[in-house]
Tab-separated table of C-alpha atoms in Angstrom:
chain	number	residue	atom	x	y	z
A	97	MET	CA	8.068	-5.077	-23.066
A	98	GLU	CA	7.551	-2.692	-20.141
A	99	PHE	CA	3.829	-3.424	-20.108
A	100	LEU	CA	4.426	-7.178	-20.034
A	101	LEU	CA	6.764	-6.708	-17.066
A	102	LEU	CA	4.185	-4.492	-15.377
A	103	PHE	CA	1.466	-7.118	-15.903
A	104	TRP	CA	3.678	-9.977	-14.707
A	105	GLU	CA	4.928	-8.206	-11.592
A	106	TYR	CA	1.471	-7.034	-10.534
A	107	PHE	CA	-0.076	-10.412	-11.307
A	108	LYS	CA	2.433	-11.974	-8.906
A	109	ILE	CA	1.719	-9.289	-6.313
A	110	GLY	CA	-2.024	-9.930	-6.583
A	111	LEU	CA	-1.510	-13.693	-6.474
A	112	PHE	CA	0.712	-13.852	-3.408
A	113	THR	CA	-0.704	-11.012	-1.313
A	114	ILE	CA	-3.154	-12.122	1.358
A	115	GLY	CA	-4.679	-9.636	3.760
A	116	GLY	CA	-5.472	-6.573	1.689
A	117	GLY	CA	-3.665	-3.540	0.348
A	118	TYR	CA	-1.346	-2.885	3.282
A	119	ALA	CA	-0.070	-6.471	3.240
A	120	MET	CA	0.806	-5.813	-0.407
A	121	LEU	CA	3.182	-2.931	0.359
A	122	PRO	CA	6.334	-4.988	1.090
A	123	LEU	CA	6.017	-6.744	-2.284
A	124	VAL	CA	5.223	-3.494	-4.113
A	125	THR	CA	8.208	-1.761	-2.507
A	126	GLN	CA	10.541	-4.585	-3.498
A	127	VAL	CA	9.289	-4.671	-7.094
A	128	VAL	CA	9.316	-0.929	-7.832
A	129	GLU	CA	12.791	-0.496	-6.341
A	130	ARG	CA	14.188	-3.550	-8.157
A	131	ARG	CA	12.718	-2.444	-11.488
A	132	GLY	CA	13.643	1.202	-10.932
A	133	TRP	CA	10.068	2.343	-11.527
A	134	LEU	CA	9.886	4.621	-8.482
A	135	THR	CA	12.164	6.039	-5.832
A	136	SER	CA	11.336	5.474	-2.171
A	137	ALA	CA	10.138	9.078	-1.851
A	138	GLU	CA	7.887	8.752	-4.904
A	139	LEU	CA	6.391	5.523	-3.561
A	140	ILE	CA	5.586	7.166	-0.220
A	141	ASN	CA	3.837	9.996	-2.075
A	142	PHE	CA	1.895	7.498	-4.200
A	143	ILE	CA	0.833	5.646	-1.046
A	144	GLY	CA	-0.468	8.895	0.450
A	145	VAL	CA	-2.423	9.749	-2.689
A	146	ALA	CA	-3.784	6.198	-3.049
A	147	GLU	CA	-4.978	6.241	0.558
A	148	SER	CA	-6.592	9.657	0.188
A	149	THR	CA	-8.512	9.016	-3.040
A	150	PRO	CA	-11.799	7.074	-3.314
A	151	GLY	CA	-11.629	3.349	-3.965
A	152	PRO	CA	-9.638	0.368	-2.648
A	153	PHE	CA	-6.130	1.337	-1.597
A	154	ALA	CA	-4.348	-1.523	-3.395
A	155	ILE	CA	-6.117	-0.896	-6.700
A	156	ASN	CA	-5.539	2.858	-6.499
A	157	LEU	CA	-1.840	2.318	-5.852
A	158	ALA	CA	-1.565	-0.120	-8.764
A	159	THR	CA	-3.301	2.369	-11.054
A	160	PHE	CA	-1.033	5.251	-10.049
A	161	ILE	CA	2.127	3.170	-10.483
A	162	GLY	CA	0.836	1.947	-13.848
A	163	VAL	CA	0.354	5.558	-14.951
A	164	LYS	CA	3.918	6.392	-13.895
A	165	VAL	CA	5.482	3.351	-15.585
A	166	GLY	CA	3.418	3.702	-18.756
A	167	GLY	CA	4.238	7.384	-18.940
A	168	THR	CA	7.960	6.635	-19.218
A	169	THR	CA	7.456	4.803	-22.527
A	170	SER	CA	7.405	6.396	-25.967
A	171	LEU	CA	3.587	6.205	-26.059
A	172	GLY	CA	3.101	9.297	-23.911
A	173	VAL	CA	-0.405	9.809	-22.522
A	174	PHE	CA	-1.669	6.619	-24.194
A	175	GLY	CA	1.150	4.765	-22.450
A	176	SER	CA	0.019	6.137	-19.084
A	177	ILE	CA	-3.562	4.988	-19.740
A	178	LEU	CA	-2.397	1.562	-20.920
A	179	GLY	CA	-0.077	1.250	-17.918
A	180	ALA	CA	-2.891	2.113	-15.521
A	181	PHE	CA	-5.179	-0.479	-17.105
A	182	THR	CA	-2.445	-3.135	-17.195
A	183	ALA	CA	-1.426	-2.799	-13.546
A	184	THR	CA	-5.010	-2.543	-12.312
A	185	PHE	CA	-6.210	-5.549	-14.304
A	186	ALA	CA	-3.172	-7.625	-13.345
A	187	VAL	CA	-3.531	-7.001	-9.606
A	188	VAL	CA	-7.235	-7.929	-9.486
A	189	LEU	CA	-7.083	-10.896	-11.890
A	190	PRO	CA	-5.692	-13.451	-9.383
A	191	SER	CA	-8.336	-12.488	-6.810
A	192	LEU	CA	-11.068	-12.777	-9.434
A	193	ILE	CA	-9.928	-16.266	-10.437
A	194	ILE	CA	-9.522	-17.417	-6.831
A	195	ILE	CA	-12.916	-16.043	-5.758
A	196	ILE	CA	-14.648	-17.860	-8.614
A	197	VAL	CA	-12.934	-21.135	-7.668
A	198	VAL	CA	-13.525	-20.692	-3.928
A	199	THR	CA	-17.193	-19.881	-4.487
A	200	LYS	CA	-17.632	-23.174	-6.299
A	201	LEU	CA	-15.751	-25.200	-3.704
A	202	PHE	CA	-16.406	-23.346	-0.438
A	203	GLU	CA	-19.419	-25.350	0.718
A	204	ARG	CA	-17.479	-28.574	0.201
A	205	PHE	CA	-14.280	-27.539	1.940
A	206	LYS	CA	-15.265	-24.944	4.570
A	207	THR	CA	-15.211	-27.540	7.368
A	208	ASN	CA	-12.118	-29.352	6.086
A	209	LYS	CA	-9.446	-29.384	8.801
A	210	TYR	CA	-6.642	-28.803	6.292
A	211	VAL	CA	-8.365	-25.758	4.820
A	212	GLN	CA	-8.950	-24.407	8.327
A	213	GLY	CA	-5.307	-25.054	9.160
A	214	VAL	CA	-4.163	-23.081	6.115
A	215	LEU	CA	-6.383	-20.131	7.057
A	216	TYR	CA	-5.176	-20.095	10.670
A	217	GLY	CA	-1.562	-20.349	9.511
A	218	ILE	CA	-1.935	-17.439	7.098
A	219	LYS	CA	-3.368	-15.018	9.681
A	220	PRO	CA	-0.113	-14.328	11.590
A	221	VAL	CA	1.757	-13.873	8.301
A	222	VAL	CA	-0.769	-11.245	7.217
A	223	VAL	CA	-0.278	-9.423	10.528
A	224	GLY	CA	3.492	-9.509	9.992
A	225	LEU	CA	3.204	-8.131	6.450
A	226	ILE	CA	0.944	-5.288	7.567
A	227	LEU	CA	3.282	-4.500	10.469
A	228	SER	CA	6.212	-4.485	8.043
A	229	ALA	CA	4.374	-1.988	5.839
A	230	VAL	CA	3.600	0.249	8.828
A	231	ILE	CA	7.238	0.247	9.965
A	232	THR	CA	8.567	0.863	6.444
A	233	VAL	CA	6.230	3.773	5.689
A	234	GLY	CA	6.586	5.219	9.196
A	235	CYS	CA	10.367	5.201	9.057
A	236	SER	CA	10.376	6.713	5.560
A	237	VAL	CA	8.265	9.623	6.785
A	238	ILE	CA	9.788	10.226	10.209
A	239	LEU	CA	13.371	9.124	9.478
A	240	PRO	CA	13.770	9.768	5.727
A	241	GLU	CA	17.514	9.004	5.691
A	242	LEU	CA	17.190	5.657	7.493
A	243	LYS	CA	17.536	2.508	5.387
A	244	LEU	CA	16.033	-0.507	7.143
A	245	THR	CA	18.166	-2.871	5.072
A	246	ALA	CA	21.356	-1.194	6.298
A	247	ILE	CA	20.791	0.696	9.552
A	248	THR	CA	23.526	3.205	10.330
A	249	LYS	CA	23.991	6.046	12.817
A	250	GLU	CA	23.756	8.542	9.970
A	251	GLY	CA	20.234	7.315	9.216
A	252	PHE	CA	19.027	8.829	12.483
A	253	ALA	CA	20.603	12.216	11.788
A	254	GLN	CA	17.511	13.658	10.105
A	255	PHE	CA	14.407	13.353	12.264
A	256	ASN	CA	11.134	14.775	10.967
A	257	TRP	CA	9.501	16.136	14.119
A	258	ILE	CA	6.578	17.687	12.257
A	259	SER	CA	5.516	14.344	10.779
A	260	LEU	CA	5.856	12.688	14.176
A	261	ILE	CA	3.662	15.375	15.775
A	262	ILE	CA	1.036	14.933	13.043
A	263	VAL	CA	0.987	11.170	13.694
A	264	ALA	CA	0.797	11.780	17.448
A	265	VAL	CA	-2.208	14.086	16.972
A	266	PHE	CA	-4.204	12.214	14.349
A	267	PHE	CA	-3.788	8.691	15.729
A	268	PRO	CA	-5.593	9.528	19.006
A	269	LEU	CA	-8.195	11.480	17.013
A	270	SER	CA	-8.991	8.310	15.067
A	271	LYS	CA	-9.799	6.563	18.362
A	272	ILE	CA	-11.795	9.329	20.049
A	273	LYS	CA	-15.559	8.854	20.241
A	274	ILE	CA	-17.988	11.769	20.148
A	275	LYS	CA	-21.504	10.753	21.178
A	276	ASN	CA	-20.412	7.100	20.934
A	277	ARG	CA	-19.235	7.579	17.357
A	278	LYS	CA	-15.659	7.786	16.123
A	279	ILE	CA	-14.602	10.680	13.916
A	280	HIS	CA	-15.197	9.683	10.302
A	281	PRO	CA	-11.961	8.727	8.465
A	282	ILE	CA	-12.836	11.075	5.591
A	283	ILE	CA	-12.823	14.032	8.004
A	284	LEU	CA	-9.400	12.992	9.322
A	285	ILE	CA	-8.031	12.590	5.784
A	286	VAL	CA	-9.285	16.036	4.751
A	287	LEU	CA	-7.909	17.618	7.931
A	288	SER	CA	-4.515	15.939	7.526
A	289	ALA	CA	-4.390	17.043	3.883
A	290	ALA	CA	-5.107	20.623	4.947
A	291	VAL	CA	-2.384	20.462	7.610
A	292	GLY	CA	0.061	19.082	5.029
A	293	ILE	CA	-0.770	21.853	2.550
A	294	VAL	CA	-0.212	24.543	5.182
A	295	LEU	CA	2.935	23.122	6.796
A	296	PHE	CA	4.770	21.515	3.894
A	297	GLY	CA	3.280	23.543	1.038
A	298	ALA	CA	2.658	27.126	2.143
A	299	LEU	CA	5.180	27.318	5.003
A	300	LYS	CA	7.631	24.902	3.339
A	301	ILE	CA	8.612	23.281	6.625
A	302	THR	CA	10.874	20.281	6.013
A	303	GLN	CA	11.315	18.944	9.541
């Protein structure tokens, strides 16, 4: 039953997410919290791992969550493997179907004013979804006690200065050009991982 739920939820996520992996985060957050599959802290960690490992972010995140959900069943390791396959297949299946259909019909409808209107209408929604994901993840890291659904004064009591400083350092680094070339994202990911290991692992700094 858990695998059917996993397939259904991720099929819906893949079907209704437009704009890539980050636009998917609001739906993923809602589903995993409603189903009790992950805590907010676990989801943030999964997002970090999914972003840092090779491959598309959305597919990586689906695979990791599938492993976690499948691992909670009585099937053990096999359940984790089956969960990973189920979530990954479910999230890419809608895109696969849509791409096949669009490929067949694109030449006929690419200049259609209604199709163009749909595409232009979707763009601002995608921007809003990505912005929502940025705010949600950012607040979870910098203000871990703050709940965006119920903002209280107590939510601002714990402020993670170290995370804010890391963001303040690495964001400008991602924009700096050296000999007309930006620093490669892989270098920034490796550096940020090293900083995280030192500060939060070895030194055990919490804020």
